[in-house]
């Protein structure tokens, strides 16, 4: 189960590691788009755009519906929520710094970080 | 500037797209580790572990300090914060669903999503 989640999270983060795919998700967050509409703004072939969309599909970020001859794509935000959940586990690393800074401003004499 | 941020974010998300690298970050979040310590739990060569660490360094997620002959690694959480910031832009996609569900439970007759 953990194994499954780990490899799914691999796919999600890798899918997000490309600005064209992030831009596609940005546009899909506004609503459903056809594969042709998604490909249109980029100087790339429909085949190249399709490959990006397939990467997003494998990560579970995009769902495709075929109506007639048209392929419609919509975003599935659930994997984004899980990726954010993973990152949230690290929030304390930057939040702690802010807390320490606030503490230091309140008690300038006490700059020890080794508190019991 | 935006271009720079986009390609940096590419590196960050790609670095996160591997469970070994995420596990390394997890351990570095507890404190500094040597390259040897980071490599130890994995059935991989020191060279393979070094490659993962280099990927994390290129993404700005890990800083390395050399003291004597020992290489020490520590986490830099700032790129994680930026990645979370990007994901946070999509929170409304899952939050909106919850809002709609609450609205639907309150007013079961009004399940239209096309509100002015």
PDB file of C-alpha atoms in Angstrom:
ATOM      1  CA  UNK A   1       0.000   0.000   0.000  1.00  0.00           C
ATOM      2  CA  UNK A   2       2.784   2.389   1.016  1.00  0.00           C
ATOM      3  CA  UNK A   3       4.756   1.050  -1.969  1.00  0.00           C
ATOM      4  CA  UNK A   4       1.817   1.911  -4.255  1.00  0.00           C
ATOM      5  CA  UNK A   5       1.513   5.400  -2.817  1.00  0.00           C
ATOM      6  CA  UNK A   6       5.249   5.987  -3.184  1.00  0.00           C
ATOM      7  CA  UNK A   7       5.337   5.023  -6.842  1.00  0.00           C
ATOM      8  CA  UNK A   8       2.151   6.977  -7.543  1.00  0.00           C
ATOM      9  CA  UNK A   9       3.715  10.014  -5.882  1.00  0.00           C
ATOM     10  CA  UNK A  10       6.823   9.486  -8.061  1.00  0.00           C
ATOM     11  CA  UNK A  11       4.589   9.764 -11.141  1.00  0.00           C
ATOM     12  CA  UNK A  12       2.793  12.843  -9.810  1.00  0.00           C
ATOM     13  CA  UNK A  13       5.953  14.791  -8.960  1.00  0.00           C
ATOM     14  CA  UNK A  14       7.605  13.780 -12.249  1.00  0.00           C
ATOM     15  CA  UNK A  15       4.500  14.877 -14.183  1.00  0.00           C
ATOM     16  CA  UNK A  16       4.718  18.258 -12.416  1.00  0.00           C
ATOM     17  CA  UNK A  17       8.431  18.560 -13.290  1.00  0.00           C
ATOM     18  CA  UNK A  18       7.758  20.133 -16.673  1.00  0.00           C
ATOM     19  CA  UNK A  19       6.479  23.674 -17.170  1.00  0.00           C
ATOM     20  CA  UNK A  20       4.403  22.746 -20.260  1.00  0.00           C
ATOM     21  CA  UNK A  21       2.529  20.134 -18.225  1.00  0.00           C
ATOM     22  CA  UNK A  22       2.061  22.571 -15.351  1.00  0.00           C
ATOM     23  CA  UNK A  23       0.689  25.133 -17.844  1.00  0.00           C
ATOM     24  CA  UNK A  24      -1.711  22.480 -19.202  1.00  0.00           C
ATOM     25  CA  UNK A  25      -2.949  21.794 -15.662  1.00  0.00           C
ATOM     26  CA  UNK A  26      -3.310  25.552 -15.109  1.00  0.00           C
ATOM     27  CA  UNK A  27      -5.600  25.766 -18.141  1.00  0.00           C
ATOM     28  CA  UNK A  28      -7.528  22.621 -17.187  1.00  0.00           C
ATOM     29  CA  UNK A  29      -8.141  24.130 -13.757  1.00  0.00           C
ATOM     30  CA  UNK A  30     -10.354  26.662 -15.584  1.00  0.00           C
ATOM     31  CA  UNK A  31     -12.430  23.872 -17.160  1.00  0.00           C
ATOM     32  CA  UNK A  32     -12.504  20.977 -19.606  1.00  0.00           C
ATOM     33  CA  UNK A  33     -10.441  21.278 -22.809  1.00  0.00           C
ATOM     34  CA  UNK A  34     -10.045  19.129 -25.902  1.00  0.00           C
ATOM     35  CA  UNK A  35      -6.613  17.661 -26.685  1.00  0.00           C
ATOM     36  CA  UNK A  36      -6.472  20.044 -29.663  1.00  0.00           C
ATOM     37  CA  UNK A  37      -7.229  23.077 -27.470  1.00  0.00           C
ATOM     38  CA  UNK A  38      -4.580  22.015 -24.959  1.00  0.00           C
ATOM     39  CA  UNK A  39      -1.973  21.584 -27.709  1.00  0.00           C
ATOM     40  CA  UNK A  40      -2.830  24.834 -29.568  1.00  0.00           C
ATOM     41  CA  UNK A  41      -0.711  27.403 -27.610  1.00  0.00           C
ATOM     42  CA  UNK A  42       2.507  25.387 -27.953  1.00  0.00           C
ATOM     43  CA  UNK A  43       4.929  25.156 -30.817  1.00  0.00           C
ATOM     44  CA  UNK A  44       4.721  21.411 -30.747  1.00  0.00           C
ATOM     45  CA  UNK A  45       3.091  18.667 -32.718  1.00  0.00           C
ATOM     46  CA  UNK A  46      -0.202  17.169 -31.607  1.00  0.00           C
ATOM     47  CA  UNK A  47       1.806  13.975 -30.948  1.00  0.00           C
ATOM     48  CA  UNK A  48       4.173  15.784 -28.553  1.00  0.00           C
ATOM     49  CA  UNK A  49       1.236  17.424 -26.755  1.00  0.00           C
ATOM     50  CA  UNK A  50      -0.460  14.022 -26.513  1.00  0.00           C
ATOM     51  CA  UNK A  51       2.638  12.579 -24.888  1.00  0.00           C
ATOM     52  CA  UNK A  52       2.511  15.279 -22.193  1.00  0.00           C
ATOM     53  CA  UNK A  53      -1.204  14.609 -21.662  1.00  0.00           C
ATOM     54  CA  UNK A  54      -0.502  10.868 -21.340  1.00  0.00           C
ATOM     55  CA  UNK A  55       2.112  11.612 -18.657  1.00  0.00           C
ATOM     56  CA  UNK A  56      -0.516  13.631 -16.772  1.00  0.00           C
ATOM     57  CA  UNK A  57      -3.034  10.782 -17.225  1.00  0.00           C
ATOM     58  CA  UNK A  58      -0.620   8.144 -15.891  1.00  0.00           C
ATOM     59  CA  UNK A  59      -0.127  10.316 -12.795  1.00  0.00           C
ATOM     60  CA  UNK A  60      -3.922  10.446 -12.400  1.00  0.00           C
ATOM     61  CA  UNK A  61      -3.923  14.228 -12.834  1.00  0.00           C
ATOM     62  CA  UNK A  62      -5.986  14.242 -16.029  1.00  0.00           C
ATOM     63  CA  UNK A  63      -9.048  12.218 -17.023  1.00  0.00           C
ATOM     64  CA  UNK A  64      -9.957  11.833 -20.682  1.00  0.00           C
ATOM     65  CA  UNK A  65     -13.455  11.332 -22.093  1.00  0.00           C
ATOM     66  CA  UNK A  66     -14.092  10.527 -25.738  1.00  0.00           C
ATOM     67  CA  UNK A  67     -17.307  11.936 -27.190  1.00  0.00           C
ATOM     68  CA  UNK A  68     -17.674  11.216 -30.887  1.00  0.00           C
ATOM     69  CA  UNK A  69     -14.225  11.827 -32.338  1.00  0.00           C
ATOM     70  CA  UNK A  70     -13.260  14.473 -29.816  1.00  0.00           C
ATOM     71  CA  UNK A  71     -11.066  13.742 -26.774  1.00  0.00           C
ATOM     72  CA  UNK A  72     -11.949  15.927 -23.790  1.00  0.00           C
ATOM     73  CA  UNK A  73      -9.579  16.368 -20.845  1.00  0.00           C
ATOM     74  CA  UNK A  74     -10.383  17.443 -17.329  1.00  0.00           C
ATOM     75  CA  UNK A  75      -8.203  17.864 -14.272  1.00  0.00           C
ATOM     76  CA  UNK A  76      -8.420  15.489 -11.321  1.00  0.00           C
ATOM     77  CA  UNK A  77      -6.996  17.482  -8.396  1.00  0.00           C
ATOM     78  CA  UNK A  78      -6.750  14.570  -5.925  1.00  0.00           C
ATOM     79  CA  UNK A  79      -3.108  13.676  -6.721  1.00  0.00           C
ATOM     80  CA  UNK A  80      -2.218  17.380  -6.311  1.00  0.00           C
ATOM     81  CA  UNK A  81      -3.794  17.258  -2.866  1.00  0.00           C
ATOM     82  CA  UNK A  82      -1.644  14.222  -1.965  1.00  0.00           C
ATOM     83  CA  UNK A  83       1.524  15.928  -3.279  1.00  0.00           C
ATOM     84  CA  UNK A  84       0.697  18.999  -1.206  1.00  0.00           C
ATOM     85  CA  UNK A  85       0.084  16.714   1.782  1.00  0.00           C
ATOM     86  CA  UNK A  86       3.588  15.303   1.405  1.00  0.00           C
ATOM     87  CA  UNK A  87       5.116  18.800   1.215  1.00  0.00           C
ATOM     88  CA  UNK A  88       3.053  19.967   4.193  1.00  0.00           C
ATOM     89  CA  UNK A  89       5.032  17.504   6.328  1.00  0.00           C
ATOM     90  CA  UNK A  90       8.033  19.803   5.829  1.00  0.00           C
ATOM     91  CA  UNK A  91       6.284  23.073   6.623  1.00  0.00           C
ATOM     92  CA  UNK A  92       7.715  23.025  10.132  1.00  0.00           C
ATOM     93  CA  UNK A  93      11.208  23.409   8.578  1.00  0.00           C
ATOM     94  CA  UNK A  94      10.423  26.899   7.348  1.00  0.00           C
ATOM     95  CA  UNK A  95       7.794  27.714   9.957  1.00  0.00           C
ATOM     96  CA  UNK A  96      10.189  26.834  12.787  1.00  0.00           C
ATOM     97  CA  UNK A  97      12.628  29.422  11.481  1.00  0.00           C
ATOM     98  CA  UNK A  98       9.928  32.083  11.645  1.00  0.00           C
ATOM     99  CA  UNK A  99       8.952  30.940  15.157  1.00  0.00           C
ATOM    100  CA  UNK A 100      12.582  31.154  16.268  1.00  0.00           C
ATOM    101  CA  UNK A 101      12.908  34.627  14.752  1.00  0.00           C
ATOM    102  CA  UNK A 102       9.772  35.810  16.568  1.00  0.00           C
ATOM    103  CA  UNK A 103      11.096  34.249  19.788  1.00  0.00           C
ATOM    104  CA  UNK A 104      14.456  35.966  19.268  1.00  0.00           C
ATOM    105  CA  UNK A 105      12.797  39.333  18.692  1.00  0.00           C
ATOM    106  CA  UNK A 106      10.793  38.884  21.907  1.00  0.00           C
ATOM    107  CA  UNK A 107      13.734  37.662  23.999  1.00  0.00           C
ATOM    108  CA  UNK A 108      16.920  38.900  22.304  1.00  0.00           C
ATOM    109  CA  UNK A 109      19.146  37.451  25.053  1.00  0.00           C
ATOM    110  CA  UNK A 110      17.889  33.924  24.531  1.00  0.00           C
ATOM    111  CA  UNK A 111      19.113  32.816  21.109  1.00  0.00           C
ATOM    112  CA  UNK A 112      19.718  29.192  22.094  1.00  0.00           C
ATOM    113  CA  UNK A 113      17.882  26.718  19.885  1.00  0.00           C
ATOM    114  CA  UNK A 114      18.528  23.862  22.333  1.00  0.00           C
ATOM    115  CA  UNK A 115      15.451  24.359  24.469  1.00  0.00           C
ATOM    116  CA  UNK A 116      14.131  21.460  26.544  1.00  0.00           C
TER     117      UNK A 116
ATOM    118  CA  UNK B   1      12.684  35.826 -14.073  1.00  0.00           C
ATOM    119  CA  UNK B   2       9.515  33.800 -14.578  1.00  0.00           C
ATOM    120  CA  UNK B   3      11.521  31.615 -16.978  1.00  0.00           C
ATOM    121  CA  UNK B   4      14.108  31.040 -14.241  1.00  0.00           C
ATOM    122  CA  UNK B   5      11.469  30.162 -11.678  1.00  0.00           C
ATOM    123  CA  UNK B   6       9.783  27.766 -14.087  1.00  0.00           C
ATOM    124  CA  UNK B   7      12.965  25.827 -14.852  1.00  0.00           C
ATOM    125  CA  UNK B   8      13.959  25.813 -11.166  1.00  0.00           C
ATOM    126  CA  UNK B   9      10.512  24.452 -10.304  1.00  0.00           C
ATOM    127  CA  UNK B  10      11.008  21.777 -13.009  1.00  0.00           C
ATOM    128  CA  UNK B  11      14.185  20.655 -11.201  1.00  0.00           C
ATOM    129  CA  UNK B  12      12.488  20.676  -7.789  1.00  0.00           C
ATOM    130  CA  UNK B  13       9.484  18.599  -8.848  1.00  0.00           C
ATOM    131  CA  UNK B  14      11.690  16.168 -10.808  1.00  0.00           C
ATOM    132  CA  UNK B  15      13.990  15.779  -7.800  1.00  0.00           C
ATOM    133  CA  UNK B  16      10.926  14.937  -5.692  1.00  0.00           C
ATOM    134  CA  UNK B  17       9.757  12.376  -8.278  1.00  0.00           C
ATOM    135  CA  UNK B  18      11.820   9.569  -6.790  1.00  0.00           C
ATOM    136  CA  UNK B  19      11.047   7.860  -3.491  1.00  0.00           C
ATOM    137  CA  UNK B  20      14.733   7.344  -2.609  1.00  0.00           C
ATOM    138  CA  UNK B  21      15.354  11.081  -2.904  1.00  0.00           C
ATOM    139  CA  UNK B  22      12.225  11.839  -0.885  1.00  0.00           C
ATOM    140  CA  UNK B  23      13.445   9.405   1.801  1.00  0.00           C
ATOM    141  CA  UNK B  24      16.832  11.173   1.819  1.00  0.00           C
ATOM    142  CA  UNK B  25      15.087  14.519   2.336  1.00  0.00           C
ATOM    143  CA  UNK B  26      13.000  12.951   5.097  1.00  0.00           C
ATOM    144  CA  UNK B  27      16.194  11.931   6.922  1.00  0.00           C
ATOM    145  CA  UNK B  28      17.886  15.278   6.287  1.00  0.00           C
ATOM    146  CA  UNK B  29      14.864  17.011   7.799  1.00  0.00           C
ATOM    147  CA  UNK B  30      15.990  15.448  11.113  1.00  0.00           C
ATOM    148  CA  UNK B  31      19.465  16.979  10.804  1.00  0.00           C
ATOM    149  CA  UNK B  32      22.745  17.024   8.883  1.00  0.00           C
ATOM    150  CA  UNK B  33      24.057  13.716   7.485  1.00  0.00           C
ATOM    151  CA  UNK B  34      27.240  12.687   5.703  1.00  0.00           C
ATOM    152  CA  UNK B  35      26.997  11.328   2.152  1.00  0.00           C
ATOM    153  CA  UNK B  36      27.982   7.914   3.576  1.00  0.00           C
ATOM    154  CA  UNK B  37      25.216   8.018   6.184  1.00  0.00           C
ATOM    155  CA  UNK B  38      22.663   9.014   3.540  1.00  0.00           C
ATOM    156  CA  UNK B  39      23.741   6.163   1.260  1.00  0.00           C
ATOM    157  CA  UNK B  40      23.913   3.506   4.032  1.00  0.00           C
ATOM    158  CA  UNK B  41      20.258   2.322   4.167  1.00  0.00           C
ATOM    159  CA  UNK B  42      20.035   1.651   0.425  1.00  0.00           C
ATOM    160  CA  UNK B  43      21.181  -1.305  -1.584  1.00  0.00           C
ATOM    161  CA  UNK B  44      23.057   0.972  -3.907  1.00  0.00           C
ATOM    162  CA  UNK B  45      26.621   1.997  -4.568  1.00  0.00           C
ATOM    163  CA  UNK B  46      27.998   5.205  -3.084  1.00  0.00           C
ATOM    164  CA  UNK B  47      28.179   6.463  -6.686  1.00  0.00           C
ATOM    165  CA  UNK B  48      24.444   5.868  -7.205  1.00  0.00           C
ATOM    166  CA  UNK B  49      23.616   7.578  -3.896  1.00  0.00           C
ATOM    167  CA  UNK B  50      25.876  10.495  -4.879  1.00  0.00           C
ATOM    168  CA  UNK B  51      23.945  10.889  -8.115  1.00  0.00           C
ATOM    169  CA  UNK B  52      20.676  11.212  -6.176  1.00  0.00           C
ATOM    170  CA  UNK B  53      22.296  13.751  -3.845  1.00  0.00           C
ATOM    171  CA  UNK B  54      23.559  15.732  -6.841  1.00  0.00           C
ATOM    172  CA  UNK B  55      20.011  15.833  -8.260  1.00  0.00           C
ATOM    173  CA  UNK B  56      18.814  17.223  -4.918  1.00  0.00           C
ATOM    174  CA  UNK B  57      21.668  19.764  -4.935  1.00  0.00           C
ATOM    175  CA  UNK B  58      20.863  20.962  -8.469  1.00  0.00           C
ATOM    176  CA  UNK B  59      17.279  21.542  -7.347  1.00  0.00           C
ATOM    177  CA  UNK B  60      18.629  23.589  -4.420  1.00  0.00           C
ATOM    178  CA  UNK B  61      17.115  21.157  -1.905  1.00  0.00           C
ATOM    179  CA  UNK B  62      20.425  20.045  -0.412  1.00  0.00           C
ATOM    180  CA  UNK B  63      23.540  22.019   0.510  1.00  0.00           C
ATOM    181  CA  UNK B  64      26.853  20.238   0.883  1.00  0.00           C
ATOM    182  CA  UNK B  65      29.742  21.313   3.128  1.00  0.00           C
ATOM    183  CA  UNK B  66      33.141  19.658   3.008  1.00  0.00           C
ATOM    184  CA  UNK B  67      34.995  19.461   6.338  1.00  0.00           C
ATOM    185  CA  UNK B  68      38.266  17.589   6.070  1.00  0.00           C
ATOM    186  CA  UNK B  69      37.502  14.600   3.856  1.00  0.00           C
ATOM    187  CA  UNK B  70      33.892  14.298   4.944  1.00  0.00           C
ATOM    188  CA  UNK B  71      30.991  15.663   2.868  1.00  0.00           C
ATOM    189  CA  UNK B  72      28.080  16.843   5.039  1.00  0.00           C
ATOM    190  CA  UNK B  73      24.611  17.393   3.606  1.00  0.00           C
ATOM    191  CA  UNK B  74      21.813  19.507   4.988  1.00  0.00           C
ATOM    192  CA  UNK B  75      18.338  20.244   3.671  1.00  0.00           C
ATOM    193  CA  UNK B  76      17.386  23.662   2.319  1.00  0.00           C
ATOM    194  CA  UNK B  77      13.591  23.776   2.637  1.00  0.00           C
ATOM    195  CA  UNK B  78      13.042  26.937   0.562  1.00  0.00           C
ATOM    196  CA  UNK B  79      12.440  25.138  -2.778  1.00  0.00           C
ATOM    197  CA  UNK B  80       9.925  22.874  -0.965  1.00  0.00           C
ATOM    198  CA  UNK B  81       8.124  26.000   0.170  1.00  0.00           C
ATOM    199  CA  UNK B  82       7.964  27.262  -3.424  1.00  0.00           C
ATOM    200  CA  UNK B  83       6.683  23.896  -4.686  1.00  0.00           C
ATOM    201  CA  UNK B  84       4.004  23.934  -2.001  1.00  0.00           C
ATOM    202  CA  UNK B  85       3.168  27.508  -3.003  1.00  0.00           C
ATOM    203  CA  UNK B  86       2.557  26.344  -6.564  1.00  0.00           C
ATOM    204  CA  UNK B  87       0.300  23.500  -5.382  1.00  0.00           C
ATOM    205  CA  UNK B  88      -1.559  25.809  -3.031  1.00  0.00           C
ATOM    206  CA  UNK B  89      -2.844  27.679  -6.102  1.00  0.00           C
ATOM    207  CA  UNK B  90      -4.938  24.579  -6.838  1.00  0.00           C
ATOM    208  CA  UNK B  91      -6.357  24.100  -3.362  1.00  0.00           C
ATOM    209  CA  UNK B  92      -9.605  25.777  -4.406  1.00  0.00           C
ATOM    210  CA  UNK B  93     -10.196  22.825  -6.803  1.00  0.00           C
ATOM    211  CA  UNK B  94     -10.630  20.394  -3.932  1.00  0.00           C
ATOM    212  CA  UNK B  95     -11.862  22.939  -1.440  1.00  0.00           C
ATOM    213  CA  UNK B  96     -14.561  24.143  -3.844  1.00  0.00           C
ATOM    214  CA  UNK B  97     -15.920  20.612  -4.056  1.00  0.00           C
ATOM    215  CA  UNK B  98     -16.275  20.491  -0.283  1.00  0.00           C
ATOM    216  CA  UNK B  99     -17.947  23.932  -0.307  1.00  0.00           C
ATOM    217  CA  UNK B 100     -20.372  22.740  -2.977  1.00  0.00           C
ATOM    218  CA  UNK B 101     -21.120  19.582  -0.998  1.00  0.00           C
ATOM    219  CA  UNK B 102     -21.824  21.620   2.140  1.00  0.00           C
ATOM    220  CA  UNK B 103     -24.019  23.985   0.082  1.00  0.00           C
ATOM    221  CA  UNK B 104     -25.862  20.985  -1.404  1.00  0.00           C
ATOM    222  CA  UNK B 105     -26.471  19.479   2.045  1.00  0.00           C
ATOM    223  CA  UNK B 106     -27.832  22.823   3.225  1.00  0.00           C
ATOM    224  CA  UNK B 107     -30.014  23.435   0.146  1.00  0.00           C
ATOM    225  CA  UNK B 108     -30.638  20.037  -1.483  1.00  0.00           C
ATOM    226  CA  UNK B 109     -32.892  21.533  -4.194  1.00  0.00           C
ATOM    227  CA  UNK B 110     -30.183  23.830  -5.490  1.00  0.00           C
ATOM    228  CA  UNK B 111     -27.531  21.623  -7.055  1.00  0.00           C
ATOM    229  CA  UNK B 112     -26.724  23.980  -9.930  1.00  0.00           C
ATOM    230  CA  UNK B 113     -23.046  24.887 -10.155  1.00  0.00           C
ATOM    231  CA  UNK B 114     -23.752  27.707 -12.630  1.00  0.00           C
ATOM    232  CA  UNK B 115     -24.324  30.461 -10.124  1.00  0.00           C
ATOM    233  CA  UNK B 116     -23.935  34.100 -11.197  1.00  0.00           C
TER     234      UNK B 116
END
